[in-house]
mmCIF file of C-alpha atoms and ligand atoms in Angstrom:
data_model
loop_
_atom_site.group_PDB
_atom_site.id
_atom_site.type_symbol
_atom_site.label_atom_id
_atom_site.label_comp_id
_atom_site.label_asym_id
_atom_site.label_seq_id
_atom_site.Cartn_x
_atom_site.Cartn_y
_atom_site.Cartn_z
ATOM 1 C CA MET Q 1 -0.137 -3.989 7.553
ATOM 2 C CA THR Q 2 -1.321 -6.468 4.973
ATOM 3 C CA ALA Q 3 -3.575 -5.453 2.099
ATOM 4 C CA VAL Q 4 -6.469 -7.257 3.799
ATOM 5 C CA ALA Q 5 -5.913 -5.352 7.054
ATOM 6 C CA ASP Q 6 -5.671 -2.079 5.093
ATOM 7 C CA ALA Q 7 -8.958 -2.819 3.332
ATOM 8 C CA LEU Q 8 -10.672 -3.587 6.651
ATOM 9 C CA THR Q 9 -9.355 -0.342 8.161
ATOM 10 C CA ALA Q 10 -10.675 1.597 5.155
ATOM 11 C CA ASP Q 11 -14.086 -0.107 5.518
ATOM 12 C CA ILE Q 12 -14.152 0.770 9.225
ATOM 13 C CA ASP Q 13 -13.220 4.415 8.562
ATOM 14 C CA THR Q 14 -15.922 4.777 5.886
ATOM 15 C CA ALA Q 15 -18.614 3.223 8.092
ATOM 16 C CA ALA Q 16 -17.497 5.304 11.099
ATOM 17 C CA ALA Q 17 -17.846 8.505 9.038
ATOM 18 C CA LEU Q 18 -21.320 7.434 7.889
ATOM 19 C CA LEU Q 19 -22.433 6.689 11.459
ATOM 20 C CA ALA Q 20 -20.873 9.858 12.851
ATOM 21 C CA SER Q 21 -22.945 12.006 10.479
ATOM 22 C CA ALA Q 22 -26.207 10.005 10.755
ATOM 23 C CA HIS Q 23 -29.217 11.590 12.489
ATOM 24 C CA ASP Q 24 -31.166 8.359 12.920
ATOM 25 C CA VAL Q 25 -29.637 4.905 13.344
ATOM 26 C CA THR Q 26 -31.346 1.518 13.739
ATOM 27 C CA LEU Q 27 -29.096 -1.261 15.045
ATOM 28 C CA LEU Q 28 -30.232 -4.871 14.613
ATOM 29 C CA ALA Q 29 -29.073 -8.082 16.253
ATOM 30 C CA HIS Q 30 -29.659 -11.527 14.749
ATOM 31 C CA VAL Q 31 -32.695 -13.598 15.796
ATOM 32 C CA GLN Q 32 -32.371 -15.258 19.203
ATOM 33 C CA PRO Q 33 -29.779 -12.594 19.988
ATOM 34 C CA ASP Q 34 -26.749 -13.385 22.124
ATOM 35 C CA ALA Q 35 -24.403 -11.149 24.088
ATOM 36 C CA ASP Q 36 -22.150 -10.492 21.071
ATOM 37 C CA ALA Q 37 -24.987 -9.354 18.804
ATOM 38 C CA LEU Q 38 -26.783 -7.245 21.422
ATOM 39 C CA GLY Q 39 -23.610 -6.055 23.150
ATOM 40 C CA SER Q 40 -22.170 -4.799 19.850
ATOM 41 C CA ALA Q 41 -25.453 -3.121 18.854
ATOM 42 C CA LEU Q 42 -25.891 -1.510 22.281
ATOM 43 C CA ALA Q 43 -22.261 -0.330 22.536
ATOM 44 C CA LEU Q 44 -22.589 1.474 19.201
ATOM 45 C CA GLY Q 45 -26.120 2.615 20.073
ATOM 46 C CA ILE Q 46 -25.089 4.153 23.406
ATOM 47 C CA ALA Q 47 -22.248 6.078 21.728
ATOM 48 C CA LEU Q 48 -24.467 7.306 18.888
ATOM 49 C CA ARG Q 49 -27.250 8.323 21.284
ATOM 50 C CA ARG Q 50 -24.757 10.304 23.345
ATOM 51 C CA ARG Q 51 -23.676 12.103 20.167
ATOM 52 C CA GLY Q 52 -27.298 13.223 19.746
ATOM 53 C CA ALA Q 53 -28.608 10.790 17.124
ATOM 54 C CA SER Q 54 -32.021 9.107 17.358
ATOM 55 C CA VAL Q 55 -31.170 5.477 18.055
ATOM 56 C CA ARG Q 56 -33.023 2.219 18.478
ATOM 57 C CA VAL Q 57 -31.832 -1.376 18.867
ATOM 58 C CA SER Q 58 -34.014 -4.320 17.916
ATOM 59 C CA PHE Q 59 -34.229 -7.924 16.738
ATOM 60 C CA ALA Q 60 -36.994 -9.937 15.098
ATOM 61 C CA GLU Q 61 -37.435 -12.727 17.662
ATOM 62 C CA PRO Q 62 -38.172 -13.620 20.364
ATOM 63 C CA ASP Q 63 -40.382 -10.705 21.440
ATOM 64 C CA ARG Q 64 -38.415 -10.134 24.653
ATOM 65 C CA MET Q 65 -34.857 -9.189 25.486
ATOM 66 C CA PRO Q 66 -32.880 -12.109 26.999
ATOM 67 C CA GLU Q 67 -33.210 -11.546 30.739
ATOM 68 C CA SER Q 68 -29.519 -11.705 31.559
ATOM 69 C CA LEU Q 69 -28.681 -9.053 28.935
ATOM 70 C CA ARG Q 70 -31.276 -6.483 29.994
ATOM 71 C CA PRO Q 71 -28.861 -4.581 32.278
ATOM 72 C CA LEU Q 72 -26.683 -3.808 29.221
ATOM 73 C CA ASP Q 73 -29.416 -1.510 27.890
ATOM 74 C CA VAL Q 74 -28.751 1.382 30.279
ATOM 75 C CA LEU Q 75 -30.400 3.985 28.015
ATOM 76 C CA GLY Q 76 -33.494 1.901 27.166
ATOM 77 C CA LEU Q 77 -32.608 1.701 23.453
ATOM 78 C CA VAL Q 78 -34.181 -1.711 22.765
ATOM 79 C CA VAL Q 79 -37.579 -1.510 21.055
ATOM 80 C CA PRO Q 80 -39.958 -4.243 19.794
ATOM 81 C CA ALA Q 81 -39.447 -5.265 16.170
ATOM 82 C CA ASP Q 82 -42.710 -3.596 15.093
ATOM 83 C CA GLU Q 83 -41.291 -0.214 16.141
ATOM 84 C CA VAL Q 84 -38.444 -0.436 13.631
ATOM 85 C CA PRO Q 85 -39.096 2.191 10.922
ATOM 86 C CA ALA Q 86 -40.213 0.864 7.540
ATOM 87 C CA GLU Q 87 -37.422 2.849 5.862
ATOM 88 C CA PRO Q 88 -34.554 3.282 8.345
ATOM 89 C CA GLU Q 89 -32.136 6.120 7.562
ATOM 90 C CA VAL Q 90 -29.104 4.032 8.511
ATOM 91 C CA LEU Q 91 -29.308 0.342 9.462
ATOM 92 C CA VAL Q 92 -26.530 -1.545 11.262
ATOM 93 C CA ALA Q 93 -26.682 -5.368 11.287
ATOM 94 C CA CYS Q 94 -24.547 -6.837 14.069
ATOM 95 C CA ASP Q 95 -23.146 -10.400 14.237
ATOM 96 C CA THR Q 96 -25.429 -11.395 11.364
ATOM 97 C CA ALA Q 97 -24.005 -14.000 8.976
ATOM 98 C CA SER Q 98 -26.775 -13.692 6.387
ATOM 99 C CA ILE Q 99 -29.861 -11.559 5.748
ATOM 100 C CA GLY Q 100 -32.051 -14.463 6.837
ATOM 101 C CA ARG Q 101 -30.630 -14.226 10.360
ATOM 102 C CA LEU Q 102 -32.489 -10.898 10.697
ATOM 103 C CA GLY Q 103 -35.743 -12.890 10.547
ATOM 104 C CA ALA Q 104 -38.837 -10.747 9.960
ATOM 105 C CA LEU Q 105 -36.643 -7.596 9.832
ATOM 106 C CA ALA Q 106 -34.599 -8.856 6.859
ATOM 107 C CA GLY Q 107 -36.572 -6.670 4.440
ATOM 108 C CA ARG Q 108 -35.252 -3.481 6.098
ATOM 109 C CA VAL Q 109 -31.890 -4.101 4.418
ATOM 110 C CA SER Q 110 -33.426 -3.163 1.072
ATOM 111 C CA THR Q 111 -35.527 -0.234 2.359
ATOM 112 C CA ALA Q 112 -32.795 1.396 4.482
ATOM 113 C CA GLY Q 113 -30.876 4.399 3.149
ATOM 114 C CA ALA Q 114 -27.649 2.558 3.945
ATOM 115 C CA THR Q 115 -26.860 -0.730 5.704
ATOM 116 C CA VAL Q 116 -23.650 -1.324 7.643
ATOM 117 C CA LEU Q 117 -22.858 -5.018 8.218
ATOM 118 C CA ILE Q 118 -20.541 -5.729 11.159
ATOM 119 C CA ASP Q 119 -19.744 -9.426 11.525
ATOM 120 C CA HIS Q 120 -17.134 -12.139 12.124
ATOM 121 C CA HIS Q 121 -18.801 -15.308 10.777
ATOM 122 C CA ALA Q 122 -16.808 -17.558 8.454
ATOM 123 C CA SER Q 123 -20.062 -18.256 6.627
ATOM 124 C CA ASN Q 124 -20.921 -14.553 6.088
ATOM 125 C CA THR Q 125 -22.610 -14.136 2.721
ATOM 126 C CA GLY Q 126 -22.064 -10.380 2.514
ATOM 127 C CA PHE Q 127 -24.932 -7.897 2.280
ATOM 128 C CA GLY Q 128 -25.504 -4.213 2.834
ATOM 129 C CA THR Q 129 -23.905 -1.092 1.398
ATOM 130 C CA HIS Q 130 -21.035 -1.016 3.931
ATOM 131 C CA ARG Q 131 -19.356 -4.217 5.088
ATOM 132 C CA ILE Q 132 -17.060 -4.685 8.053
ATOM 133 C CA VAL Q 133 -16.516 -8.440 7.991
ATOM 134 C CA ASP Q 134 -13.483 -10.174 9.480
ATOM 135 C CA ALA Q 135 -13.704 -13.901 10.235
ATOM 136 C CA SER Q 136 -10.343 -13.790 12.034
ATOM 137 C CA VAL Q 137 -11.632 -11.885 15.060
ATOM 138 C CA GLU Q 138 -13.190 -13.654 18.015
ATOM 139 C CA ALA Q 139 -16.321 -11.520 18.301
ATOM 140 C CA THR Q 140 -18.289 -8.836 16.498
ATOM 141 C CA ALA Q 141 -17.602 -6.762 19.633
ATOM 142 C CA VAL Q 142 -13.951 -6.492 18.510
ATOM 143 C CA LEU Q 143 -15.106 -4.837 15.280
ATOM 144 C CA ALA Q 144 -17.659 -2.640 17.073
ATOM 145 C CA HIS Q 145 -14.801 -1.406 19.263
ATOM 146 C CA ARG Q 146 -12.762 -0.523 16.177
ATOM 147 C CA VAL Q 147 -15.710 1.448 14.747
ATOM 148 C CA LEU Q 148 -16.027 3.369 18.034
ATOM 149 C CA GLU Q 149 -12.280 4.087 17.956
ATOM 150 C CA ALA Q 150 -12.549 5.355 14.368
ATOM 151 C CA MET Q 151 -15.425 7.618 15.431
ATOM 152 C CA GLY Q 152 -13.232 8.997 18.212
ATOM 153 C CA GLU Q 153 -15.738 7.854 20.832
ATOM 154 C CA PRO Q 154 -14.302 7.399 24.329
ATOM 155 C CA LEU Q 155 -15.089 4.155 26.168
ATOM 156 C CA ASP Q 156 -17.191 4.587 29.268
ATOM 157 C CA ALA Q 157 -18.195 1.798 31.658
ATOM 158 C CA ALA Q 158 -21.584 1.223 29.973
ATOM 159 C CA ILE Q 159 -20.107 0.854 26.471
ATOM 160 C CA ALA Q 160 -17.177 -1.221 27.746
ATOM 161 C CA THR Q 161 -19.582 -3.573 29.578
ATOM 162 C CA CYS Q 162 -21.553 -4.212 26.380
ATOM 163 C CA LEU Q 163 -18.368 -5.004 24.449
ATOM 164 C CA TYR Q 164 -16.969 -7.185 27.223
ATOM 165 C CA ALA Q 165 -20.203 -9.220 27.319
ATOM 166 C CA GLY Q 166 -19.780 -10.086 23.635
ATOM 167 C CA LEU Q 167 -16.085 -10.817 23.946
ATOM 168 C CA VAL Q 168 -16.278 -13.064 27.000
ATOM 169 C CA THR Q 169 -19.167 -15.151 25.664
ATOM 170 C CA ASP Q 170 -17.942 -15.645 22.087
ATOM 171 C CA THR Q 171 -14.511 -16.728 23.397
ATOM 172 C CA VAL Q 172 -16.134 -19.069 25.961
ATOM 173 C CA GLY Q 173 -14.540 -17.185 28.807
ATOM 174 C CA PHE Q 174 -11.393 -16.199 26.813
ATOM 175 C CA ARG Q 175 -10.480 -19.844 26.123
ATOM 176 C CA THR Q 176 -10.247 -19.053 22.417
ATOM 177 C CA ALA Q 177 -9.043 -15.454 22.655
ATOM 178 C CA GLY Q 178 -5.862 -14.307 20.949
ATOM 179 C CA PRO Q 179 -3.495 -11.646 22.294
ATOM 180 C CA ALA Q 180 -5.389 -8.704 20.781
ATOM 181 C CA ALA Q 181 -8.635 -9.834 22.425
ATOM 182 C CA TYR Q 182 -6.871 -10.065 25.807
ATOM 183 C CA ARG Q 183 -5.503 -6.533 25.279
ATOM 184 C CA LEU Q 184 -8.997 -5.300 24.427
ATOM 185 C CA ALA Q 185 -10.315 -7.007 27.565
ATOM 186 C CA ALA Q 186 -7.742 -5.129 29.660
ATOM 187 C CA THR Q 187 -8.794 -1.838 28.046
ATOM 188 C CA LEU Q 188 -12.461 -2.601 28.766
ATOM 189 C CA VAL Q 189 -11.774 -3.516 32.401
ATOM 190 C CA GLU Q 190 -9.791 -0.286 32.785
ATOM 191 C CA ALA Q 191 -12.853 1.560 31.454
ATOM 192 C CA GLY Q 192 -14.885 0.212 34.365
ATOM 193 C CA VAL Q 193 -16.356 -3.228 33.572
ATOM 194 C CA GLN Q 194 -17.403 -5.095 36.720
ATOM 195 C CA VAL Q 195 -16.427 -8.501 35.375
ATOM 196 C CA GLU Q 196 -17.545 -10.988 38.027
ATOM 197 C CA PRO Q 197 -21.192 -9.898 38.441
ATOM 198 C CA LEU Q 198 -21.550 -9.428 34.673
ATOM 199 C CA VAL Q 199 -20.218 -12.873 33.779
ATOM 200 C CA ARG Q 200 -22.036 -14.592 36.636
ATOM 201 C CA ARG Q 201 -25.357 -13.143 35.443
ATOM 202 C CA ILE Q 202 -24.825 -14.024 31.780
ATOM 203 C CA MET Q 203 -23.026 -17.380 31.952
ATOM 204 C CA ASP Q 204 -23.370 -18.857 35.447
ATOM 205 C CA THR Q 205 -26.880 -18.230 36.775
ATOM 206 C CA HIS Q 206 -29.829 -20.622 36.441
ATOM 207 C CA PRO Q 207 -33.089 -21.217 38.347
ATOM 208 C CA PHE Q 208 -32.910 -24.187 40.708
ATOM 209 C CA GLU Q 209 -35.537 -26.192 38.740
ATOM 210 C CA TRP Q 210 -33.204 -26.176 35.758
ATOM 211 C CA PHE Q 211 -30.760 -28.596 37.341
ATOM 212 C CA ALA Q 212 -33.241 -31.490 37.480
ATOM 213 C CA ALA Q 213 -34.287 -30.799 33.890
ATOM 214 C CA LEU Q 214 -30.639 -30.669 32.799
ATOM 215 C CA ALA Q 215 -29.987 -33.976 34.542
ATOM 216 C CA GLY Q 216 -32.748 -35.518 32.400
ATOM 217 C CA VAL Q 217 -31.292 -34.100 29.194
ATOM 218 C CA LEU Q 218 -27.771 -35.252 30.076
ATOM 219 C CA GLY Q 219 -29.068 -38.702 31.046
ATOM 220 C CA ASP Q 220 -30.345 -39.171 27.495
ATOM 221 C CA THR Q 221 -27.220 -37.796 25.811
ATOM 222 C CA ALA Q 222 -25.800 -40.312 23.334
ATOM 223 C CA LEU Q 223 -22.359 -40.968 21.877
ATOM 224 C CA ASP Q 224 -21.857 -42.023 18.269
ATOM 225 C CA PRO Q 225 -18.144 -42.862 17.977
ATOM 226 C CA ASP Q 226 -18.250 -43.669 14.252
ATOM 227 C CA ALA Q 227 -19.753 -40.351 13.182
ATOM 228 C CA ALA Q 228 -17.694 -37.384 11.944
ATOM 229 C CA ALA Q 229 -15.348 -39.665 10.003
ATOM 230 C CA GLY Q 230 -14.662 -41.675 13.158
ATOM 231 C CA LEU Q 231 -13.865 -38.639 15.319
ATOM 232 C CA GLY Q 232 -17.118 -39.077 17.234
ATOM 233 C CA LEU Q 233 -20.385 -37.203 17.734
ATOM 234 C CA VAL Q 234 -22.115 -36.622 21.075
ATOM 235 C CA HIS Q 235 -25.695 -35.405 20.919
ATOM 236 C CA ALA Q 236 -28.493 -34.294 23.212
ATOM 237 C CA VAL Q 237 -32.140 -33.424 22.636
ATOM 238 C CA VAL Q 238 -34.005 -30.614 24.410
ATOM 239 C CA PRO Q 239 -37.760 -31.108 23.930
ATOM 240 C CA ALA Q 240 -40.172 -28.214 23.349
ATOM 241 C CA ALA Q 241 -41.534 -28.520 26.897
ATOM 242 C CA LEU Q 242 -38.128 -27.479 28.256
ATOM 243 C CA VAL Q 243 -37.453 -24.876 25.523
ATOM 244 C CA GLU Q 244 -40.758 -23.214 26.468
ATOM 245 C CA ARG Q 245 -40.301 -23.532 30.225
ATOM 246 C CA PHE Q 246 -36.747 -22.222 30.557
ATOM 247 C CA ARG Q 247 -34.846 -19.160 29.315
ATOM 248 C CA SER Q 248 -32.413 -19.185 26.385
ATOM 249 C CA GLU Q 249 -29.658 -18.850 29.017
ATOM 250 C CA GLU Q 250 -30.481 -22.381 30.215
ATOM 251 C CA ILE Q 251 -31.251 -24.007 26.850
ATOM 252 C CA ASP Q 252 -28.235 -22.567 25.021
ATOM 253 C CA GLY Q 253 -25.944 -23.678 27.842
ATOM 254 C CA VAL Q 254 -26.584 -27.395 27.272
ATOM 255 C CA ILE Q 255 -24.001 -27.501 24.476
ATOM 256 C CA ASP Q 256 -21.344 -26.311 26.933
ATOM 257 C CA GLU Q 257 -22.139 -29.251 29.218
ATOM 258 C CA ILE Q 258 -21.582 -31.919 26.549
ATOM 259 C CA ARG Q 259 -18.895 -30.369 24.306
ATOM 260 C CA GLY Q 260 -16.202 -31.633 26.682
ATOM 261 C CA THR Q 261 -16.922 -35.290 25.832
ATOM 262 C CA ALA Q 262 -13.463 -36.802 25.372
ATOM 263 C CA GLU Q 263 -14.654 -39.396 22.843
ATOM 264 C CA ALA Q 264 -16.286 -36.901 20.470
ATOM 265 C CA GLU Q 265 -14.850 -34.198 18.196
ATOM 266 C CA VAL Q 266 -18.360 -32.841 17.569
ATOM 267 C CA ALA Q 267 -21.128 -32.034 20.040
ATOM 268 C CA ALA Q 268 -24.661 -31.249 18.898
ATOM 269 C CA VAL Q 269 -27.786 -30.164 20.768
ATOM 270 C CA LEU Q 270 -31.186 -30.451 19.062
ATOM 271 C CA LYS Q 271 -33.542 -27.828 20.500
ATOM 272 C CA GLN Q 272 -37.188 -28.356 19.576
ATOM 273 C CA VAL Q 273 -38.687 -25.088 18.304
ATOM 274 C CA GLY Q 274 -41.782 -26.552 16.592
ATOM 275 C CA PRO Q 275 -43.637 -29.872 16.339
ATOM 276 C CA ARG Q 276 -41.131 -31.112 13.743
ATOM 277 C CA ARG Q 277 -38.662 -28.226 13.803
ATOM 278 C CA TRP Q 278 -35.219 -28.270 15.432
ATOM 279 C CA SER Q 279 -32.644 -25.555 16.040
ATOM 280 C CA VAL Q 280 -29.303 -27.343 16.224
ATOM 281 C CA SER Q 281 -26.188 -26.029 17.996
ATOM 282 C CA MET Q 282 -22.831 -27.620 17.177
ATOM 283 C CA ARG Q 283 -19.337 -27.325 18.633
ATOM 284 C CA ALA Q 284 -16.017 -28.858 17.529
ATOM 285 C CA LYS Q 285 -12.443 -28.872 18.777
ATOM 286 C CA GLY Q 286 -10.529 -27.809 15.680
ATOM 287 C CA ARG Q 287 -10.422 -30.913 13.477
ATOM 288 C CA ILE Q 288 -13.592 -30.498 11.442
ATOM 289 C CA ASP Q 289 -15.127 -27.518 9.665
ATOM 290 C CA LEU Q 290 -18.571 -27.058 11.204
ATOM 291 C CA ALA Q 291 -19.239 -23.829 9.282
ATOM 292 C CA ALA Q 292 -19.117 -25.817 6.037
ATOM 293 C CA ALA Q 293 -21.290 -28.600 7.488
ATOM 294 C CA ALA Q 294 -23.833 -26.065 8.785
ATOM 295 C CA VAL Q 295 -24.000 -24.204 5.458
ATOM 296 C CA ALA Q 296 -24.655 -27.543 3.706
ATOM 297 C CA LEU Q 297 -27.636 -27.970 6.047
ATOM 298 C CA GLY Q 298 -28.979 -24.462 5.450
ATOM 299 C CA GLY Q 299 -27.353 -22.786 8.461
ATOM 300 C CA GLY Q 300 -24.044 -21.119 9.186
ATOM 301 C CA GLY Q 301 -21.495 -20.166 11.803
ATOM 302 C CA HIS Q 302 -17.795 -20.528 12.531
ATOM 303 C CA ARG Q 303 -15.384 -23.417 12.034
ATOM 304 C CA ASN Q 304 -15.762 -24.590 15.628
ATOM 305 C CA ALA Q 305 -19.239 -23.301 16.476
ATOM 306 C CA ALA Q 306 -22.121 -23.416 14.037
ATOM 307 C CA GLY Q 307 -25.802 -24.155 13.772
ATOM 308 C CA PHE Q 308 -28.754 -24.802 11.523
ATOM 309 C CA THR Q 309 -32.526 -25.214 11.705
ATOM 310 C CA ARG Q 310 -34.223 -28.245 10.193
ATOM 311 C CA GLU Q 311 -37.562 -30.075 9.975
ATOM 312 C CA GLY Q 312 -38.035 -33.754 10.832
ATOM 313 C CA THR Q 313 -37.804 -36.221 13.679
ATOM 314 C CA PRO Q 314 -34.701 -36.092 15.887
ATOM 315 C CA ASP Q 315 -33.406 -39.237 14.149
ATOM 316 C CA GLU Q 316 -33.876 -37.640 10.731
ATOM 317 C CA VAL Q 317 -32.109 -34.453 11.791
ATOM 318 C CA LEU Q 318 -29.254 -36.505 13.257
ATOM 319 C CA ALA Q 319 -28.994 -38.515 10.037
ATOM 320 C CA ASP Q 320 -28.725 -35.251 8.082
ATOM 321 C CA LEU Q 321 -26.090 -34.029 10.504
ATOM 322 C CA ARG Q 322 -24.019 -37.239 10.242
ATOM 323 C CA SER Q 323 -24.129 -37.042 6.469
ATOM 324 C CA ALA Q 324 -22.788 -33.461 6.586
ATOM 325 C CA LEU Q 325 -19.833 -34.361 8.851
ATOM 326 C CA THR Q 326 -17.890 -35.716 5.891
ATOM 327 C CA PRO Q 327 -14.202 -36.755 5.789
ATOM 328 C CA ASP Q 328 -13.389 -33.901 3.374
ATOM 329 C CA ARG Q 329 -14.369 -31.457 6.142
ATOM 330 C CA VAL Q 330 -11.776 -32.998 8.473
ATOM 331 C CA SER Q 331 -8.262 -31.554 8.571
ATOM 332 C CA ASP Q 332 -5.323 -31.333 10.934
ATOM 333 C CA HIS Q 333 -5.893 -29.429 14.094
ATOM 334 C CA ASN Q 334 -6.768 -25.799 13.399
ATOM 335 C CA PRO Q 335 -6.224 -23.226 16.098
ATOM 336 C CA ILE Q 336 -9.606 -22.278 17.470
ATOM 337 C CA SER Q 337 -10.566 -18.691 16.769
ATOM 338 C CA ALA Q 338 -14.232 -17.858 17.101
ATOM 339 C CA ALA Q 339 -15.847 -20.548 19.227
ATOM 340 C CA GLY Q 340 -19.090 -18.928 20.248
ATOM 341 C CA GLY Q 341 -21.914 -17.046 18.587
HETATM 342 P P1 LIG Z 401 -25.270 -21.235 18.759
HETATM 343 O O1 LIG Z 401 -25.051 -22.703 18.857
HETATM 344 O O2 LIG Z 401 -26.696 -20.826 18.729
HETATM 345 O O3 LIG Z 401 -24.464 -20.486 19.780
HETATM 346 O O4 LIG Z 401 -24.691 -20.816 17.347
HETATM 347 C C1 LIG Z 401 -23.355 -21.075 16.999
HETATM 348 C C2 LIG Z 401 -23.029 -20.306 15.748
HETATM 349 O O5 LIG Z 401 -23.792 -20.793 14.663
HETATM 350 C C3 LIG Z 401 -23.372 -18.838 15.863
HETATM 351 O O6 LIG Z 401 -22.335 -18.115 15.252
HETATM 352 C C4 LIG Z 401 -24.663 -18.676 15.107
HETATM 353 O O7 LIG Z 401 -24.736 -17.426 14.500
HETATM 354 C C5 LIG Z 401 -24.599 -19.794 14.083
HETATM 355 N N1 LIG Z 401 -25.941 -20.337 13.862
HETATM 356 C C6 LIG Z 401 -26.678 -21.006 14.758
HETATM 357 N N2 LIG Z 401 -27.871 -21.369 14.224
HETATM 358 C C7 LIG Z 401 -27.875 -20.912 12.957
HETATM 359 C C8 LIG Z 401 -28.825 -20.948 11.887
HETATM 360 N N3 LIG Z 401 -30.016 -21.526 12.008
HETATM 361 N N4 LIG Z 401 -28.480 -20.355 10.727
HETATM 362 C C9 LIG Z 401 -27.279 -19.754 10.594
HETATM 363 N N5 LIG Z 401 -26.347 -19.691 11.554
HETATM 364 C C10 LIG Z 401 -26.633 -20.248 12.725
HETATM 365 MN MN1 LIG Z 402 -24.178 -14.359 17.732
HETATM 366 MN MN1 LIG Z 403 -20.439 -13.406 17.442
#
């Protein structure tokens, strides 16, 4: 093993020992939680609850669990953010690139007795007393699985399903998975994951009215071939009316519809979250560093999947985005590792 791998293993062992002896554990996902953040938190939470600890899982916003992920919470561990203790005994932040991504719960990092950070973002800023951060793995779920292994916790179907949900979504259906992630997937399926209904519910199910709305969004999608140092930018805008009317499962799927544009290295979706406020999702194909571009715009993420939130008109936000897709962020094709959240 390399020195880096040794150090990660030591970090995992230390955190596993801390969690194994904790009586009360609060696991947090990032704001607007996805399957990797909630699946990792719930997998660890289920195991800790079964060991006898008091456990809760939460996130600052929105105030409801994403509908498609609710079945992951078999023990009812998810609680509203206002039920998170003011001074948690042990806090675990999952899939969280920076403290700010905890939203209104960010302050718990300083009041907790200990904070374990488990994350795979290239842009991770590092916080907490215990850090398990590895930007080379495809999903935080991979690291959560290693913590469970170090704790000696057996995989059951409920835990395996939570981990699989994170793995399959962050690899966009295993498109970007390496051999170790495929081996983990086999282990999880052997533990009892019912793959087809799980993936259909999370990635492939939308209300009928969505398709007409999506057609409108796609009809207004625009291509800017000169942007991103001539590699091309395709962009779509989702107005607040649609963000409010549909679930995150619909809105966050728009990027997957346009990222296949042959003429564009970069795809961006501007989701309106306030009168002048936009949450922007970006995807690339390996030739430009979106994590660096997103950090320059106040956000974060991975090389090929990143995001930021910004104020302005759509044209102003797009101008900011174009100015961040600079030639120095372009390089030869890089193998895609993490490509999701
Ligand atoms: P998304 O497009 O929402 O799936 O996000 C892609 C990646 O960018 C994920 O890893 C997110 O954690 C990250 N990301 C998205 N929005 C932000 C933001 N406002 N600040 C920091 N990171 C973000
Ligand atoms: Mn995520
Ligand atoms: Mn992730």
